[in-house]
Amino acid sequence: KPAAGFEGLKTISYEDIGGLKGELQNVRETIELPMRHPELFRKLGIDPPKGVLLYGPPGTGKTLIAKAVANESGAHFISIAGPEIISKYYGESEQRLREIFDEAEDNAPAIVFIDELDSIAPKREDVTGEVERRVVAQLLTMMDGLEERGQVVVIGATNRLDAIDQALRRPGRFDREIEIGVPGEEDRLEILRIHTRGMPIEGENLILDTRKKCETAQGEEKENLEKEFKILTDEVHKNRESMLEEFASKTNGFVGADLAALAREAAMRALRRYLPDIDLDSDEIPQSVLESMEIKISDFKN
Ligand code: ATP
């Protein structure tokens, strides 16, 4: 699997989310379960939730969770940003919201993800803007109009829970709230593992090389190479893990987005080391350069 962050929506799965185990379980029970098995809710005579609010600091994985749950439950996914609705479609915001909900119902099961919900729906008493007021009213209308089958769910994300209109937080609307907080050390380690997953870190190429040799070797030579391969794999894995553990312990306060940036930065540092070997005017990068490229553990350090 490629390192997270370099992949499109199509491939985002629960495995791309580090930490947040309880939160993810909660989201799955609240959104995925009713979407996949509405009969459970019908049998018990309860309405599945129409709206779920994910709240917490920026970069902690709210969008990631919404995409993953849509993917894993096979739901159509529509993502909009609050400010975009307000500004981009000036004068047509309500129409745009209607279209989004129509698209969702036509393609149900579907998830409508509204990022920065607070900007689309600030507390009405705070607001001077007529547009926001009308958009809130329209959103309420759309959510109230959703059939009670759990086949269209709205996920709202916000950094400021207290800025969300109370009317939006009533039963039948965004009535589930799930906090997505700053990760602790264990969770940071998981996130770092995910973001370095597809990276050729020091030793990786030697492992690949040895494996290739194993394939063609025979007899005693093959046995020896296989032993070497195993020892090498363990050692490289151990080095990599201890480097990540060190990072996890030193990055108090970092959120997922910060950790992703840290991994990307290491890769960029490695790339800059190879630049002198690369002829920028040539159309092709020599295979030998590509094959030798590796990210050193020290690329992570500075
Ligand atoms: P915002 O409030 O700014 O919209 P957000 O909480 O929606 O932030 P995301 O967009 O989900 O944050 O995260 C940004 C990026 O950070 C993700 O694409 C991913 O690369 C990385 N990331 C954040 N949290 C995690 C996590 N728990 N596990 C793995 N990667 C993460």
mmCIF file of C-alpha atoms and ligand atoms in Angstrom:
data_model
loop_
_atom_site.group_PDB
_atom_site.id
_atom_site.type_symbol
_atom_site.label_atom_id
_atom_site.label_comp_id
_atom_site.label_asym_id
_atom_site.label_seq_id
_atom_site.Cartn_x
_atom_site.Cartn_y
_atom_site.Cartn_z
ATOM 1 C CA LYS A 1 0.000 0.000 0.000
ATOM 2 C CA PRO A 2 1.294 3.492 -0.760
ATOM 3 C CA ALA A 3 1.950 5.897 2.089
ATOM 4 C CA ALA A 4 -1.198 7.671 3.203
ATOM 5 C CA GLY A 5 -1.737 11.145 1.864
ATOM 6 C CA PHE A 6 -0.644 10.204 -1.632
ATOM 7 C CA GLU A 7 -3.824 8.373 -2.394
ATOM 8 C CA GLY A 8 -7.229 9.409 -3.645
ATOM 9 C CA LEU A 9 -10.542 9.049 -1.876
ATOM 10 C CA LYS A 10 -11.159 5.717 -3.567
ATOM 11 C CA THR A 11 -8.626 3.878 -1.518
ATOM 12 C CA ILE A 12 -9.030 5.487 1.892
ATOM 13 C CA SER A 13 -9.941 2.813 4.377
ATOM 14 C CA TYR A 14 -10.008 2.319 8.124
ATOM 15 C CA GLU A 15 -6.407 1.165 7.879
ATOM 16 C CA ASP A 16 -5.398 4.672 6.875
ATOM 17 C CA ILE A 17 -6.564 6.077 10.180
ATOM 18 C CA GLY A 18 -4.088 6.013 13.045
ATOM 19 C CA GLY A 19 -5.399 5.831 16.590
ATOM 20 C CA LEU A 20 -8.975 6.995 17.190
ATOM 21 C CA LYS A 21 -10.096 3.391 17.775
ATOM 22 C CA GLY A 22 -13.005 4.235 20.074
ATOM 23 C CA GLU A 23 -14.037 7.169 17.934
ATOM 24 C CA LEU A 24 -13.998 5.072 14.786
ATOM 25 C CA GLN A 25 -16.027 2.331 16.464
ATOM 26 C CA ASN A 26 -18.548 4.969 17.482
ATOM 27 C CA VAL A 27 -18.724 6.394 13.970
ATOM 28 C CA ARG A 28 -19.157 2.933 12.482
ATOM 29 C CA GLU A 29 -22.005 2.047 14.830
ATOM 30 C CA THR A 30 -23.689 5.367 14.220
ATOM 31 C CA ILE A 31 -23.298 5.655 10.454
ATOM 32 C CA GLU A 32 -22.163 2.454 8.826
ATOM 33 C CA LEU A 33 -24.442 0.080 10.721
ATOM 34 C CA PRO A 34 -27.749 1.800 9.896
ATOM 35 C CA MET A 35 -26.624 2.326 6.329
ATOM 36 C CA ARG A 36 -25.784 -1.323 5.796
ATOM 37 C CA HIS A 37 -28.422 -2.886 7.990
ATOM 38 C CA PRO A 38 -31.436 -0.596 8.284
ATOM 39 C CA GLU A 39 -33.480 -3.665 9.258
ATOM 40 C CA LEU A 40 -31.817 -3.701 12.696
ATOM 41 C CA PHE A 41 -33.146 -0.243 13.418
ATOM 42 C CA ARG A 42 -36.521 -0.943 11.867
ATOM 43 C CA LYS A 43 -36.903 -4.021 14.054
ATOM 44 C CA LEU A 44 -36.110 -2.058 17.198
ATOM 45 C CA GLY A 45 -38.401 0.752 16.173
ATOM 46 C CA ILE A 46 -35.764 3.488 16.347
ATOM 47 C CA ASP A 47 -34.702 6.050 13.803
ATOM 48 C CA PRO A 48 -31.114 5.869 12.683
ATOM 49 C CA PRO A 49 -29.242 9.147 13.043
ATOM 50 C CA LYS A 50 -29.395 11.626 10.188
ATOM 51 C CA GLY A 51 -26.553 13.770 11.324
ATOM 52 C CA VAL A 52 -23.284 13.283 13.157
ATOM 53 C CA LEU A 53 -20.976 16.043 14.279
ATOM 54 C CA LEU A 54 -17.261 15.408 14.403
ATOM 55 C CA TYR A 55 -15.523 18.070 16.418
ATOM 56 C CA GLY A 56 -11.953 18.782 17.442
ATOM 57 C CA PRO A 57 -8.821 20.683 16.435
ATOM 58 C CA PRO A 58 -7.784 20.983 12.765
ATOM 59 C CA GLY A 59 -5.854 18.142 11.171
ATOM 60 C CA THR A 60 -6.948 15.377 13.548
ATOM 61 C CA GLY A 61 -8.651 13.177 10.958
ATOM 62 C CA LYS A 62 -12.282 14.280 10.751
ATOM 63 C CA THR A 63 -12.294 14.371 6.962
ATOM 64 C CA LEU A 64 -10.338 11.141 6.848
ATOM 65 C CA ILE A 65 -12.931 9.349 8.989
ATOM 66 C CA ALA A 66 -15.800 10.614 6.836
ATOM 67 C CA LYS A 67 -14.090 9.427 3.645
ATOM 68 C CA ALA A 68 -13.166 6.070 5.135
ATOM 69 C CA VAL A 69 -16.644 5.344 6.424
ATOM 70 C CA ALA A 70 -18.130 6.263 3.022
ATOM 71 C CA ASN A 71 -15.675 3.995 1.250
ATOM 72 C CA GLU A 72 -15.980 1.066 3.573
ATOM 73 C CA SER A 73 -19.743 1.133 3.574
ATOM 74 C CA GLY A 74 -19.925 1.641 -0.183
ATOM 75 C CA ALA A 75 -21.795 4.908 0.198
ATOM 76 C CA HIS A 76 -21.799 7.714 -2.337
ATOM 77 C CA PHE A 77 -19.715 10.550 -0.899
ATOM 78 C CA ILE A 78 -20.355 14.238 -1.392
ATOM 79 C CA SER A 79 -18.057 16.690 0.302
ATOM 80 C CA ILE A 80 -18.635 20.393 0.651
ATOM 81 C CA ALA A 81 -16.920 23.084 2.668
ATOM 82 C CA GLY A 82 -19.083 25.511 4.575
ATOM 83 C CA PRO A 83 -17.362 28.680 3.387
ATOM 84 C CA GLU A 84 -17.555 27.484 -0.202
ATOM 85 C CA ILE A 85 -21.328 27.164 0.004
ATOM 86 C CA ILE A 86 -21.636 30.646 1.418
ATOM 87 C CA SER A 87 -19.281 32.503 -0.893
ATOM 88 C CA LYS A 88 -18.872 30.596 -4.118
ATOM 89 C CA TYR A 89 -22.534 30.199 -4.772
ATOM 90 C CA TYR A 90 -23.470 33.627 -3.551
ATOM 91 C CA GLY A 91 -27.165 34.070 -3.993
ATOM 92 C CA GLU A 92 -27.522 30.409 -4.925
ATOM 93 C CA SER A 93 -26.479 28.776 -1.674
ATOM 94 C CA GLU A 94 -29.877 27.281 -0.913
ATOM 95 C CA GLN A 95 -30.262 25.999 -4.433
ATOM 96 C CA ARG A 96 -26.815 24.415 -4.165
ATOM 97 C CA LEU A 97 -27.741 22.718 -0.883
ATOM 98 C CA ARG A 98 -30.917 21.354 -2.455
ATOM 99 C CA GLU A 99 -28.905 19.953 -5.347
ATOM 100 C CA ILE A 100 -26.473 18.296 -2.986
ATOM 101 C CA PHE A 101 -29.237 16.582 -1.036
ATOM 102 C CA ASP A 102 -30.972 15.558 -4.272
ATOM 103 C CA GLU A 103 -27.753 14.016 -5.493
ATOM 104 C CA ALA A 104 -27.383 12.195 -2.174
ATOM 105 C CA GLU A 105 -30.916 10.787 -2.220
ATOM 106 C CA ASP A 106 -30.614 9.750 -5.862
ATOM 107 C CA ASN A 107 -27.398 7.894 -5.078
ATOM 108 C CA ALA A 108 -28.300 6.548 -1.640
ATOM 109 C CA PRO A 109 -26.797 5.154 0.461
ATOM 110 C CA ALA A 110 -24.866 8.391 0.636
ATOM 111 C CA ILE A 111 -22.870 10.536 2.995
ATOM 112 C CA VAL A 112 -22.941 14.305 2.760
ATOM 113 C CA PHE A 113 -19.851 15.686 4.433
ATOM 114 C CA ILE A 114 -19.931 19.342 5.422
ATOM 115 C CA ASP A 115 -16.522 20.572 6.533
ATOM 116 C CA GLU A 116 -16.285 23.750 8.624
ATOM 117 C CA LEU A 117 -19.933 23.452 9.472
ATOM 118 C CA ASP A 118 -19.610 26.390 11.864
ATOM 119 C CA SER A 119 -19.127 28.758 8.955
ATOM 120 C CA ILE A 120 -22.270 27.610 7.224
ATOM 121 C CA ALA A 121 -24.195 27.520 10.419
ATOM 122 C CA PRO A 122 -23.074 29.953 13.047
ATOM 123 C CA LYS A 123 -25.344 30.495 16.015
ATOM 124 C CA ARG A 124 -28.131 32.556 14.674
ATOM 125 C CA GLU A 125 -27.901 35.209 17.352
ATOM 126 C CA ASP A 126 -24.234 35.821 16.420
ATOM 127 C CA VAL A 127 -24.972 36.332 12.842
ATOM 128 C CA THR A 128 -25.584 39.456 10.998
ATOM 129 C CA GLY A 129 -25.347 37.729 7.640
ATOM 130 C CA GLU A 130 -28.641 37.052 5.981
ATOM 131 C CA VAL A 131 -27.036 34.407 3.774
ATOM 132 C CA GLU A 132 -25.912 32.290 6.729
ATOM 133 C CA ARG A 133 -29.346 32.518 8.288
ATOM 134 C CA ARG A 134 -31.004 31.316 5.134
ATOM 135 C CA VAL A 135 -28.471 28.540 4.648
ATOM 136 C CA VAL A 136 -29.026 27.276 8.190
ATOM 137 C CA ALA A 137 -32.770 27.281 7.599
ATOM 138 C CA GLN A 138 -32.329 25.440 4.325
ATOM 139 C CA LEU A 139 -30.027 22.849 5.862
ATOM 140 C CA LEU A 140 -32.570 22.229 8.634
ATOM 141 C CA THR A 141 -35.303 21.809 6.045
ATOM 142 C CA MET A 142 -33.215 19.379 4.031
ATOM 143 C CA MET A 143 -32.314 17.295 7.087
ATOM 144 C CA ASP A 144 -35.887 17.248 8.352
ATOM 145 C CA GLY A 145 -36.959 16.093 4.915
ATOM 146 C CA LEU A 146 -34.582 13.148 4.816
ATOM 147 C CA GLU A 147 -36.399 9.884 5.051
ATOM 148 C CA GLU A 148 -35.888 8.050 8.275
ATOM 149 C CA ARG A 149 -34.099 5.144 6.684
ATOM 150 C CA GLY A 150 -30.543 6.035 7.479
ATOM 151 C CA GLN A 151 -29.674 5.893 3.813
ATOM 152 C CA VAL A 152 -28.468 9.481 3.689
ATOM 153 C CA VAL A 153 -26.361 10.671 6.575
ATOM 154 C CA VAL A 154 -24.888 14.110 7.025
ATOM 155 C CA ILE A 155 -21.510 14.338 8.717
ATOM 156 C CA GLY A 156 -20.570 17.801 9.887
ATOM 157 C CA ALA A 157 -17.065 18.717 10.969
ATOM 158 C CA THR A 158 -16.078 21.659 13.074
ATOM 159 C CA ASN A 159 -13.241 22.979 15.198
ATOM 160 C CA ARG A 160 -15.696 24.970 17.287
ATOM 161 C CA LEU A 161 -18.579 22.953 18.641
ATOM 162 C CA ASP A 162 -19.943 25.893 20.590
ATOM 163 C CA ALA A 163 -20.285 27.922 17.396
ATOM 164 C CA ILE A 164 -22.848 25.557 15.938
ATOM 165 C CA ASP A 165 -26.436 26.706 15.876
ATOM 166 C CA GLN A 166 -28.403 25.012 18.654
ATOM 167 C CA ALA A 167 -31.213 24.329 16.219
ATOM 168 C CA LEU A 168 -28.854 22.096 14.282
ATOM 169 C CA ARG A 169 -28.022 20.053 17.354
ATOM 170 C CA ARG A 170 -31.569 18.998 18.199
ATOM 171 C CA PRO A 171 -32.787 15.399 17.946
ATOM 172 C CA GLY A 172 -33.300 14.336 14.379
ATOM 173 C CA ARG A 173 -30.547 16.622 13.164
ATOM 174 C CA PHE A 174 -26.907 16.587 14.249
ATOM 175 C CA ASP A 175 -27.803 14.715 17.390
ATOM 176 C CA ARG A 176 -24.611 12.659 17.734
ATOM 177 C CA GLU A 177 -21.403 14.383 18.660
ATOM 178 C CA ILE A 178 -18.071 12.633 18.492
ATOM 179 C CA GLU A 179 -14.904 14.323 19.649
ATOM 180 C CA ILE A 180 -11.830 13.796 17.481
ATOM 181 C CA GLY A 181 -9.018 14.916 19.731
ATOM 182 C CA VAL A 182 -5.261 15.434 19.613
ATOM 183 C CA PRO A 183 -3.498 12.044 19.499
ATOM 184 C CA GLY A 184 -1.481 10.656 22.409
ATOM 185 C CA GLU A 185 1.890 8.936 22.024
ATOM 186 C CA GLU A 186 0.539 5.515 21.024
ATOM 187 C CA ASP A 187 -1.760 7.056 18.457
ATOM 188 C CA ARG A 188 1.046 9.237 17.090
ATOM 189 C CA LEU A 189 3.114 6.105 16.564
ATOM 190 C CA GLU A 190 0.295 4.481 14.620
ATOM 191 C CA ILE A 191 -0.147 7.594 12.496
ATOM 192 C CA LEU A 192 3.587 7.761 11.769
ATOM 193 C CA ARG A 193 3.565 4.097 10.755
ATOM 194 C CA ILE A 194 0.755 4.793 8.319
ATOM 195 C CA HIS A 195 2.470 7.773 6.766
ATOM 196 C CA THR A 196 5.788 5.999 6.305
ATOM 197 C CA ARG A 197 4.205 2.742 5.182
ATOM 198 C CA GLY A 198 5.100 2.943 1.511
ATOM 199 C CA MET A 199 8.388 4.749 1.971
ATOM 200 C CA PRO A 200 11.693 3.105 1.084
ATOM 201 C CA ILE A 201 13.446 3.757 4.351
ATOM 202 C CA GLU A 202 17.122 2.862 4.798
ATOM 203 C CA GLY A 203 17.684 -0.860 4.318
ATOM 204 C CA GLU A 204 14.516 -1.416 2.313
ATOM 205 C CA ASN A 205 16.351 -1.668 -1.003
ATOM 206 C CA LEU A 206 18.830 -4.160 0.373
ATOM 207 C CA ILE A 207 15.879 -6.296 1.475
ATOM 208 C CA LEU A 208 14.350 -6.133 -1.996
ATOM 209 C CA ASP A 209 17.674 -6.963 -3.534
ATOM 210 C CA THR A 210 18.178 -9.997 -1.328
ATOM 211 C CA ARG A 211 14.669 -11.207 -2.072
ATOM 212 C CA LYS A 212 15.315 -10.969 -5.775
ATOM 213 C CA LYS A 213 18.508 -12.980 -5.379
ATOM 214 C CA CYS A 214 16.595 -15.583 -3.347
ATOM 215 C CA GLU A 215 14.247 -16.134 -6.234
ATOM 216 C CA THR A 216 16.939 -17.210 -8.648
ATOM 217 C CA ALA A 217 19.343 -18.917 -6.241
ATOM 218 C CA GLN A 218 19.391 -22.632 -5.601
ATOM 219 C CA GLY A 219 20.474 -25.154 -3.008
ATOM 220 C CA GLU A 220 22.730 -24.010 -0.206
ATOM 221 C CA GLU A 221 23.098 -20.524 -1.625
ATOM 222 C CA LYS A 222 19.337 -20.104 -1.577
ATOM 223 C CA GLU A 223 19.162 -21.282 2.040
ATOM 224 C CA ASN A 224 21.830 -18.813 3.088
ATOM 225 C CA LEU A 225 20.185 -15.982 1.220
ATOM 226 C CA GLU A 226 16.864 -16.792 2.831
ATOM 227 C CA LYS A 227 18.465 -16.669 6.269
ATOM 228 C CA GLU A 228 20.114 -13.373 5.408
ATOM 229 C CA PHE A 229 16.819 -12.045 4.129
ATOM 230 C CA LYS A 230 15.099 -12.858 7.391
ATOM 231 C CA ILE A 231 17.809 -11.323 9.572
ATOM 232 C CA LEU A 232 17.945 -8.243 7.389
ATOM 233 C CA THR A 233 14.182 -7.796 7.409
ATOM 234 C CA ASP A 234 14.044 -8.029 11.207
ATOM 235 C CA GLU A 235 16.872 -5.582 11.642
ATOM 236 C CA VAL A 236 15.541 -2.992 9.209
ATOM 237 C CA HIS A 237 12.103 -3.303 10.739
ATOM 238 C CA LYS A 238 13.537 -2.828 14.227
ATOM 239 C CA ASN A 239 15.488 0.280 13.202
ATOM 240 C CA ARG A 240 12.494 1.748 11.529
ATOM 241 C CA GLU A 241 10.270 1.069 14.520
ATOM 242 C CA SER A 242 12.691 2.567 17.018
ATOM 243 C CA MET A 243 13.024 5.666 14.858
ATOM 244 C CA LEU A 244 9.241 6.035 14.730
ATOM 245 C CA GLU A 245 8.935 5.412 18.461
ATOM 246 C CA GLU A 246 11.459 8.121 19.136
ATOM 247 C CA PHE A 247 9.480 10.507 16.976
ATOM 248 C CA ALA A 248 6.191 9.569 18.577
ATOM 249 C CA SER A 249 7.641 10.332 21.992
ATOM 250 C CA LYS A 250 9.054 13.688 20.912
ATOM 251 C CA THR A 251 6.032 15.095 19.113
ATOM 252 C CA ASN A 252 3.705 15.965 21.933
ATOM 253 C CA GLY A 253 0.909 18.156 20.606
ATOM 254 C CA PHE A 254 1.348 17.138 16.979
ATOM 255 C CA VAL A 255 -1.863 16.192 15.177
ATOM 256 C CA GLY A 256 -2.142 13.746 12.275
ATOM 257 C CA ALA A 257 -1.657 16.451 9.668
ATOM 258 C CA ASP A 258 1.590 17.562 11.385
ATOM 259 C CA LEU A 259 2.890 13.991 11.463
ATOM 260 C CA ALA A 260 2.014 13.498 7.800
ATOM 261 C CA ALA A 261 3.936 16.672 6.979
ATOM 262 C CA LEU A 262 6.909 15.435 8.965
ATOM 263 C CA ALA A 263 7.079 12.212 6.948
ATOM 264 C CA ARG A 264 6.684 14.098 3.692
ATOM 265 C CA GLU A 265 9.462 16.481 4.675
ATOM 266 C CA ALA A 266 11.834 13.574 5.266
ATOM 267 C CA ALA A 267 11.064 12.245 1.784
ATOM 268 C CA MET A 268 11.692 15.683 0.263
ATOM 269 C CA ARG A 269 15.014 15.869 2.050
ATOM 270 C CA ALA A 270 15.959 12.516 0.565
ATOM 271 C CA LEU A 271 14.862 13.679 -2.871
ATOM 272 C CA ARG A 272 17.123 16.712 -2.650
ATOM 273 C CA ARG A 273 20.059 14.384 -1.995
ATOM 274 C CA TYR A 274 19.394 12.603 -5.288
ATOM 275 C CA LEU A 275 18.882 15.717 -7.358
ATOM 276 C CA PRO A 276 22.557 16.020 -8.365
ATOM 277 C CA ASP A 277 22.238 12.550 -10.001
ATOM 278 C CA ILE A 278 19.218 13.607 -11.966
ATOM 279 C CA ASP A 279 19.392 15.430 -15.248
ATOM 280 C CA LEU A 280 16.439 17.775 -15.065
ATOM 281 C CA ASP A 281 16.385 18.200 -18.861
ATOM 282 C CA SER A 282 16.072 14.490 -19.509
ATOM 283 C CA ASP A 283 12.638 12.941 -19.969
ATOM 284 C CA GLU A 284 13.541 9.822 -18.098
ATOM 285 C CA ILE A 285 14.937 9.177 -14.680
ATOM 286 C CA PRO A 286 17.570 6.436 -14.920
ATOM 287 C CA GLN A 287 16.290 3.145 -13.485
ATOM 288 C CA SER A 288 19.471 2.842 -11.428
ATOM 289 C CA VAL A 289 18.738 6.110 -9.648
ATOM 290 C CA LEU A 290 15.125 5.129 -9.015
ATOM 291 C CA GLU A 291 16.168 1.765 -7.645
ATOM 292 C CA SER A 292 18.761 3.221 -5.320
ATOM 293 C CA MET A 293 16.551 5.918 -3.830
ATOM 294 C CA GLU A 294 16.035 5.600 -0.097
ATOM 295 C CA ILE A 295 15.057 7.788 2.787
ATOM 296 C CA LYS A 296 17.725 7.770 5.439
ATOM 297 C CA ILE A 297 16.780 7.669 9.075
ATOM 298 C CA SER A 298 18.758 10.893 9.421
ATOM 299 C CA ASP A 299 16.428 12.533 6.872
ATOM 300 C CA PHE A 300 13.820 12.375 9.602
ATOM 301 C CA LYS A 301 16.009 13.982 12.177
ATOM 302 C CA ASN A 302 17.051 17.500 11.273
HETATM 303 P P1 ATP B 1 -9.760 20.220 9.401
HETATM 304 O O1 ATP B 1 -10.515 20.541 10.638
HETATM 305 O O2 ATP B 1 -8.621 21.137 9.138
HETATM 306 O O3 ATP B 1 -10.626 19.968 8.186
HETATM 307 P P2 ATP B 1 -9.496 17.386 9.743
HETATM 308 O O4 ATP B 1 -9.658 16.959 11.152
HETATM 309 O O5 ATP B 1 -10.610 17.149 8.809
HETATM 310 O O6 ATP B 1 -8.999 18.879 9.713
HETATM 311 P P3 ATP B 1 -8.027 15.714 7.995
HETATM 312 O O7 ATP B 1 -8.282 16.496 6.747
HETATM 313 O O8 ATP B 1 -8.797 14.488 8.197
HETATM 314 O O9 ATP B 1 -8.204 16.672 9.221
HETATM 315 O O10 ATP B 1 -6.472 15.394 8.123
HETATM 316 C C1 ATP B 1 -5.511 16.016 7.292
HETATM 317 C C2 ATP B 1 -4.462 15.010 6.910
HETATM 318 O O11 ATP B 1 -3.697 14.656 8.064
HETATM 319 C C3 ATP B 1 -5.043 13.705 6.408
HETATM 320 O O12 ATP B 1 -5.225 13.707 5.028
HETATM 321 C C4 ATP B 1 -4.002 12.693 6.832
HETATM 322 O O13 ATP B 1 -2.947 12.662 5.883
HETATM 323 C C5 ATP B 1 -3.451 13.274 8.116
HETATM 324 N N1 ATP B 1 -4.120 12.730 9.315
HETATM 325 C C6 ATP B 1 -4.856 13.415 10.214
HETATM 326 N N2 ATP B 1 -5.302 12.632 11.192
HETATM 327 C C7 ATP B 1 -4.841 11.386 10.929
HETATM 328 C C8 ATP B 1 -4.959 10.112 11.564
HETATM 329 N N3 ATP B 1 -5.641 9.958 12.709
HETATM 330 N N4 ATP B 1 -4.362 9.056 10.984
HETATM 331 C C9 ATP B 1 -3.661 9.177 9.842
HETATM 332 N N5 ATP B 1 -3.516 10.349 9.194
HETATM 333 C C10 ATP B 1 -4.078 11.450 9.724
#
